[in-house]
PDB file of C-alpha atoms in Angstrom:
ATOM      1  CA  MET A 268    -138.963 -43.074 145.386  1.00 40.00           C
ATOM      2  CA  ALA A 269    -138.522 -46.121 143.177  1.00 47.00           C
ATOM      3  CA  LEU A 270    -137.907 -45.885 139.463  1.00 55.00           C
ATOM      4  CA  PRO A 271    -141.029 -46.355 137.314  1.00 55.00           C
ATOM      5  CA  ALA A 272    -139.666 -49.668 135.944  1.00 58.00           C
ATOM      6  CA  GLU A 273    -136.446 -51.567 136.613  1.00 74.00           C
ATOM      7  CA  LYS A 274    -134.267 -51.768 133.478  1.00 78.00           C
ATOM      8  CA  ASP A 275    -130.623 -52.240 132.565  1.00 81.00           C
ATOM      9  CA  ARG A 276    -130.569 -49.196 130.269  1.00 84.00           C
ATOM     10  CA  TYR A 277    -132.860 -46.181 130.317  1.00 86.00           C
ATOM     11  CA  THR A 278    -133.373 -43.784 127.412  1.00 86.00           C
ATOM     12  CA  PHE A 279    -135.287 -40.618 126.656  1.00 88.00           C
ATOM     13  CA  ALA A 280    -138.118 -42.874 125.460  1.00 86.00           C
ATOM     14  CA  ASP A 281    -138.550 -43.914 129.115  1.00 84.00           C
ATOM     15  CA  CYS A 282    -138.620 -40.270 130.217  1.00 82.00           C
ATOM     16  CA  LEU A 283    -141.524 -39.648 127.868  1.00 83.00           C
ATOM     17  CA  THR A 284    -143.584 -42.297 129.712  1.00 81.00           C
ATOM     18  CA  TRP A 285    -142.872 -41.033 133.230  1.00 78.00           C
ATOM     19  CA  GLY A 286    -145.098 -38.542 135.015  1.00 73.00           C
ATOM     20  CA  GLU A 287    -144.194 -34.877 135.259  1.00 71.00           C
ATOM     21  CA  ASP A 288    -143.544 -35.309 138.988  1.00 69.00           C
ATOM     22  CA  GLU A 289    -140.690 -37.763 138.378  1.00 70.00           C
ATOM     23  CA  ARG A 290    -137.338 -36.091 139.112  1.00 75.00           C
ATOM     24  CA  ILE A 291    -134.937 -38.350 137.254  1.00 79.00           C
ATOM     25  CA  GLU A 292    -131.895 -37.730 135.079  1.00 83.00           C
ATOM     26  CA  ILE A 293    -130.383 -40.347 132.777  1.00 86.00           C
ATOM     27  CA  ILE A 294    -126.605 -40.539 132.638  1.00 87.00           C
ATOM     28  CA  ASN A 295    -125.189 -42.973 130.067  1.00 87.00           C
ATOM     29  CA  GLY A 296    -128.321 -45.132 130.320  1.00 87.00           C
ATOM     30  CA  GLU A 297    -128.430 -45.134 134.126  1.00 85.00           C
ATOM     31  CA  ALA A 298    -131.387 -43.504 135.884  1.00 81.00           C
ATOM     32  CA  VAL A 299    -130.299 -41.128 138.648  1.00 82.00           C
ATOM     33  CA  MET A 300    -132.905 -39.956 141.120  1.00 75.00           C
ATOM     34  CA  MET A 301    -132.743 -36.226 141.728  1.00 76.00           C
ATOM     35  CA  ALA A 302    -133.124 -34.696 145.164  1.00 68.00           C
ATOM     36  CA  PRO A 303    -136.574 -33.622 146.293  1.00 69.00           C
ATOM     37  CA  SER A 304    -137.663 -30.074 145.587  1.00 72.00           C
ATOM     38  CA  PRO A 305    -134.797 -27.644 146.204  1.00 77.00           C
ATOM     39  CA  ALA A 306    -134.484 -25.517 149.343  1.00 83.00           C
ATOM     40  CA  THR A 307    -135.799 -21.966 149.440  1.00 88.00           C
ATOM     41  CA  ASP A 308    -132.349 -20.336 149.106  1.00 90.00           C
ATOM     42  CA  HIS A 309    -131.668 -22.507 146.042  1.00 89.00           C
ATOM     43  CA  GLN A 310    -134.900 -21.320 144.433  1.00 92.00           C
ATOM     44  CA  LEU A 311    -134.300 -17.655 145.292  1.00 93.00           C
ATOM     45  CA  ILE A 312    -130.781 -17.804 143.827  1.00 94.00           C
ATOM     46  CA  SER A 313    -132.096 -19.547 140.710  1.00 95.00           C
ATOM     47  CA  GLY A 314    -134.852 -16.971 140.287  1.00 95.00           C
ATOM     48  CA  GLU A 315    -132.455 -14.030 140.590  1.00 96.00           C
ATOM     49  CA  LEU A 316    -129.916 -15.495 138.152  1.00 97.00           C
ATOM     50  CA  PHE A 317    -132.675 -16.364 135.715  1.00 97.00           C
ATOM     51  CA  GLY A 318    -134.161 -12.870 136.046  1.00 97.00           C
ATOM     52  CA  GLN A 319    -130.879 -11.087 135.341  1.00 97.00           C
ATOM     53  CA  ILE A 320    -130.069 -13.285 132.328  1.00 98.00           C
ATOM     54  CA  HIS A 321    -133.651 -13.043 131.046  1.00 98.00           C
ATOM     55  CA  SER A 322    -133.586  -9.225 131.260  1.00 97.00           C
ATOM     56  CA  TYR A 323    -130.307  -9.120 129.352  1.00 97.00           C
ATOM     57  CA  LEU A 324    -131.641 -11.434 126.616  1.00 97.00           C
ATOM     58  CA  LYS A 325    -134.847  -9.501 125.919  1.00 96.00           C
ATOM     59  CA  GLY A 326    -134.974  -8.895 122.175  1.00 94.00           C
ATOM     60  CA  LYS A 327    -132.007 -11.197 121.481  1.00 95.00           C
ATOM     61  CA  LYS A 328    -132.024 -14.629 119.814  1.00 95.00           C
ATOM     62  CA  CYS A 329    -130.713 -16.587 122.817  1.00 97.00           C
ATOM     63  CA  LYS A 330    -133.237 -18.000 125.297  1.00 97.00           C
ATOM     64  CA  VAL A 331    -132.852 -18.728 129.000  1.00 98.00           C
ATOM     65  CA  ILE A 332    -134.925 -21.521 130.520  1.00 97.00           C
ATOM     66  CA  SER A 333    -135.208 -22.600 134.149  1.00 96.00           C
ATOM     67  CA  ALA A 334    -135.648 -26.116 135.523  1.00 92.00           C
ATOM     68  CA  PRO A 335    -137.358 -28.415 135.031  1.00 90.00           C
ATOM     69  CA  PHE A 336    -136.103 -28.523 131.429  1.00 93.00           C
ATOM     70  CA  ASP A 337    -134.691 -31.629 129.759  1.00 94.00           C
ATOM     71  CA  VAL A 338    -131.360 -31.317 127.966  1.00 97.00           C
ATOM     72  CA  ARG A 339    -130.465 -34.244 125.711  1.00 96.00           C
ATOM     73  CA  LEU A 340    -126.745 -33.470 125.564  1.00 95.00           C
ATOM     74  CA  PHE A 341    -125.591 -35.951 122.940  1.00 95.00           C
ATOM     75  CA  GLU A 342    -128.696 -36.262 120.741  1.00 93.00           C
ATOM     76  CA  GLN A 343    -127.982 -35.871 117.034  1.00 90.00           C
ATOM     77  CA  ASP A 344    -130.188 -35.478 113.980  1.00 88.00           C
ATOM     78  CA  GLY A 345    -131.839 -38.786 113.199  1.00 89.00           C
ATOM     79  CA  ASP A 346    -131.732 -40.079 116.781  1.00 91.00           C
ATOM     80  CA  GLY A 347    -134.991 -41.370 118.157  1.00 89.00           C
ATOM     81  CA  PRO A 348    -135.934 -41.179 121.847  1.00 89.00           C
ATOM     82  CA  GLU A 349    -134.715 -44.779 122.284  1.00 90.00           C
ATOM     83  CA  ASP A 350    -131.225 -43.735 121.087  1.00 90.00           C
ATOM     84  CA  VAL A 351    -130.755 -40.970 123.668  1.00 90.00           C
ATOM     85  CA  ASP A 352    -129.265 -42.301 126.906  1.00 91.00           C
ATOM     86  CA  THR A 353    -128.242 -39.036 128.599  1.00 92.00           C
ATOM     87  CA  VAL A 354    -130.829 -36.491 129.750  1.00 93.00           C
ATOM     88  CA  VAL A 355    -129.945 -33.867 132.351  1.00 94.00           C
ATOM     89  CA  VAL A 356    -131.971 -31.137 134.027  1.00 93.00           C
ATOM     90  CA  PRO A 357    -129.776 -28.077 134.710  1.00 95.00           C
ATOM     91  CA  ASP A 358    -131.083 -25.393 137.040  1.00 94.00           C
ATOM     92  CA  ILE A 359    -130.692 -22.789 134.265  1.00 97.00           C
ATOM     93  CA  THR A 360    -130.022 -23.352 130.563  1.00 98.00           C
ATOM     94  CA  VAL A 361    -129.085 -20.803 127.875  1.00 98.00           C
ATOM     95  CA  VAL A 362    -129.609 -21.807 124.249  1.00 98.00           C
ATOM     96  CA  CYS A 363    -128.616 -19.521 121.356  1.00 97.00           C
ATOM     97  CA  ASP A 364    -129.425 -21.888 118.465  1.00 97.00           C
ATOM     98  CA  PRO A 365    -133.232 -22.001 118.079  1.00 95.00           C
ATOM     99  CA  ASP A 366    -132.956 -25.255 116.092  1.00 95.00           C
ATOM    100  CA  LYS A 367    -131.862 -27.005 119.297  1.00 96.00           C
ATOM    101  CA  LEU A 368    -135.181 -26.257 121.012  1.00 96.00           C
ATOM    102  CA  ASP A 369    -138.147 -28.560 120.560  1.00 94.00           C
ATOM    103  CA  LYS A 370    -141.274 -29.449 122.515  1.00 93.00           C
ATOM    104  CA  HIS A 371    -139.281 -31.823 124.760  1.00 92.00           C
ATOM    105  CA  GLY A 372    -136.419 -29.460 125.658  1.00 94.00           C
ATOM    106  CA  CYS A 373    -132.944 -29.010 124.186  1.00 96.00           C
ATOM    107  CA  LYS A 374    -131.412 -31.338 121.617  1.00 96.00           C
ATOM    108  CA  GLY A 375    -127.640 -31.211 121.903  1.00 96.00           C
ATOM    109  CA  ALA A 376    -125.347 -29.032 123.986  1.00 97.00           C
ATOM    110  CA  PRO A 377    -126.717 -25.665 125.124  1.00 98.00           C
ATOM    111  CA  ASP A 378    -124.433 -22.628 125.190  1.00 98.00           C
ATOM    112  CA  MET A 379    -124.460 -22.293 128.970  1.00 98.00           C
ATOM    113  CA  VAL A 380    -125.702 -24.204 131.982  1.00 98.00           C
ATOM    114  CA  VAL A 381    -125.931 -23.219 135.630  1.00 97.00           C
ATOM    115  CA  GLU A 382    -126.071 -25.736 138.460  1.00 95.00           C
ATOM    116  CA  ILE A 383    -126.854 -24.583 141.997  1.00 95.00           C
ATOM    117  CA  LEU A 384    -125.318 -26.907 144.553  1.00 92.00           C
ATOM    118  CA  SER A 385    -127.366 -28.665 147.198  1.00 86.00           C
ATOM    119  CA  PRO A 386    -125.763 -30.819 149.898  1.00 82.00           C
ATOM    120  CA  SER A 387    -127.030 -33.964 148.152  1.00 79.00           C
ATOM    121  CA  THR A 388    -125.986 -32.917 144.612  1.00 80.00           C
ATOM    122  CA  GLN A 389    -122.507 -31.424 145.099  1.00 83.00           C
ATOM    123  CA  ARG A 390    -120.555 -34.456 143.914  1.00 84.00           C
ATOM    124  CA  HIS A 391    -122.926 -35.035 140.990  1.00 84.00           C
ATOM    125  CA  ASP A 392    -122.706 -31.390 139.850  1.00 88.00           C
ATOM    126  CA  ARG A 393    -118.958 -30.948 140.422  1.00 89.00           C
ATOM    127  CA  LEU A 394    -117.829 -34.238 138.856  1.00 89.00           C
ATOM    128  CA  THR A 395    -120.425 -36.115 136.825  1.00 91.00           C
ATOM    129  CA  LYS A 396    -122.140 -33.130 135.258  1.00 93.00           C
ATOM    130  CA  PHE A 397    -118.895 -31.174 134.887  1.00 95.00           C
ATOM    131  CA  ASN A 398    -117.465 -34.020 132.795  1.00 95.00           C
ATOM    132  CA  LEU A 399    -120.699 -34.506 130.819  1.00 96.00           C
ATOM    133  CA  TYR A 400    -121.018 -30.813 129.978  1.00 97.00           C
ATOM    134  CA  GLN A 401    -117.363 -30.627 128.992  1.00 97.00           C
ATOM    135  CA  ARG A 402    -117.607 -33.731 126.764  1.00 96.00           C
ATOM    136  CA  ALA A 403    -120.859 -32.503 125.168  1.00 97.00           C
ATOM    137  CA  GLY A 404    -119.354 -29.110 124.306  1.00 97.00           C
ATOM    138  CA  VAL A 405    -121.352 -26.811 126.606  1.00 98.00           C
ATOM    139  CA  ARG A 406    -119.448 -23.550 126.120  1.00 98.00           C
ATOM    140  CA  GLU A 407    -119.873 -22.202 129.662  1.00 98.00           C
ATOM    141  CA  TYR A 408    -120.697 -23.891 132.967  1.00 97.00           C
ATOM    142  CA  TRP A 409    -121.441 -22.066 136.224  1.00 98.00           C
ATOM    143  CA  ILE A 410    -121.391 -23.817 139.586  1.00 96.00           C
ATOM    144  CA  VAL A 411    -123.208 -21.785 142.228  1.00 96.00           C
ATOM    145  CA  ASP A 412    -122.428 -22.557 145.873  1.00 95.00           C
ATOM    146  CA  PRO A 413    -125.159 -21.123 148.153  1.00 94.00           C
ATOM    147  CA  ALA A 414    -123.381 -22.204 151.361  1.00 93.00           C
ATOM    148  CA  ASN A 415    -120.286 -20.160 150.490  1.00 93.00           C
ATOM    149  CA  ARG A 416    -122.194 -17.485 148.545  1.00 95.00           C
ATOM    150  CA  ALA A 417    -119.898 -18.012 145.558  1.00 95.00           C
ATOM    151  CA  VAL A 418    -119.975 -18.722 141.820  1.00 97.00           C
ATOM    152  CA  GLN A 419    -117.284 -20.371 139.739  1.00 96.00           C
ATOM    153  CA  SER A 420    -117.458 -20.112 135.958  1.00 96.00           C
ATOM    154  CA  PHE A 421    -115.788 -22.476 133.522  1.00 97.00           C
ATOM    155  CA  VAL A 422    -115.314 -21.824 129.808  1.00 97.00           C
ATOM    156  CA  LEU A 423    -114.647 -24.494 127.213  1.00 97.00           C
ATOM    157  CA  GLU A 424    -111.273 -23.966 125.533  1.00 96.00           C
ATOM    158  CA  ASP A 425    -109.846 -26.612 123.191  1.00 95.00           C
ATOM    159  CA  GLY A 426    -112.363 -29.166 124.447  1.00 95.00           C
ATOM    160  CA  ARG A 427    -111.537 -28.696 128.154  1.00 97.00           C
ATOM    161  CA  TYR A 428    -112.987 -26.486 130.844  1.00 97.00           C
ATOM    162  CA  SER A 429    -110.780 -23.854 132.364  1.00 95.00           C
ATOM    163  CA  VAL A 430    -111.706 -21.678 135.313  1.00 93.00           C
ATOM    164  CA  LYS A 431    -112.669 -18.296 133.932  1.00 93.00           C
ATOM    165  CA  GLU A 432    -113.923 -16.394 136.951  1.00 92.00           C
ATOM    166  CA  PHE A 433    -114.759 -16.761 140.613  1.00 95.00           C
ATOM    167  CA  GLY A 434    -117.085 -14.377 142.388  1.00 95.00           C
ATOM    168  CA  THR A 435    -118.709 -13.928 145.758  1.00 94.00           C
ATOM    169  CA  ALA A 436    -121.487 -11.749 147.146  1.00 92.00           C
ATOM    170  CA  GLY A 437    -120.885  -8.157 146.057  1.00 91.00           C
ATOM    171  CA  ASP A 438    -118.912  -9.053 142.913  1.00 96.00           C
ATOM    172  CA  LYS A 439    -120.026  -8.690 139.328  1.00 96.00           C
ATOM    173  CA  LEU A 440    -119.444 -11.741 137.138  1.00 96.00           C
ATOM    174  CA  ARG A 441    -119.338 -11.712 133.351  1.00 96.00           C
ATOM    175  CA  VAL A 442    -121.224 -14.309 131.315  1.00 97.00           C
ATOM    176  CA  ASN A 443    -118.570 -15.142 128.750  1.00 96.00           C
ATOM    177  CA  VAL A 444    -120.870 -16.591 126.066  1.00 96.00           C
ATOM    178  CA  LEU A 445    -123.164 -13.524 126.154  1.00 96.00           C
ATOM    179  CA  GLU A 446    -121.470 -10.333 125.030  1.00 92.00           C
ATOM    180  CA  ASP A 447    -121.597  -7.612 127.709  1.00 93.00           C
ATOM    181  CA  CYS A 448    -123.802  -9.661 130.068  1.00 97.00           C
ATOM    182  CA  VAL A 449    -122.751  -9.092 133.671  1.00 97.00           C
ATOM    183  CA  ILE A 450    -124.442 -10.659 136.693  1.00 97.00           C
ATOM    184  CA  ASP A 451    -124.610  -8.662 139.925  1.00 96.00           C
ATOM    185  CA  LEU A 452    -123.913 -11.201 142.660  1.00 96.00           C
ATOM    186  CA  SER A 453    -124.980  -8.760 145.378  1.00 95.00           C
ATOM    187  CA  GLU A 454    -128.525  -9.395 144.085  1.00 95.00           C
ATOM    188  CA  VAL A 455    -127.966 -13.163 143.869  1.00 96.00           C
ATOM    189  CA  PHE A 456    -126.612 -13.355 147.437  1.00 93.00           C
ATOM    190  CA  PRO A 457    -128.294 -10.467 149.289  1.00 84.00           C
ATOM    191  CA  GLU A 458    -127.189  -9.630 152.834  1.00 75.00           C
TER     192      GLU A 458
END
């Protein structure tokens, strides 16, 4: 699919003109086409992770939101849509500051993001997004690998991500930014 209009630099203002069916992220002003709709296992994993986090957060101030959901990582107060040149769409986003949520998505770094790898997105999720999330100050980043039935969690410490936990089917993995939240990976990767 071609981009809606050829430009040297894209911003969130462009996103607001595109149709809802457009699957595009903007990274430092460059439009990056996203893969077509995810595979069934990707969606089942996403649904289970979302469900467990959502159940834990009932009655709490933090919110969990599934894709498609725009996250404007570096937007600051006073920025207009034309000033925002990085917009990502994590598979799952957790936001604990209600002031970061608006009608267009999340303004600034969320508390946690989850990316579920697809063959076509592995490099993007493991390198580009890893570095973006780290630089933006996302406190926790999970990379879910359906092919290996594994999850790796990274926690921001002194401005850098460090590996916090690694889990596979059957393990229980703690969400570090949510007190006492534990994800049962046997439900995420059923036999």
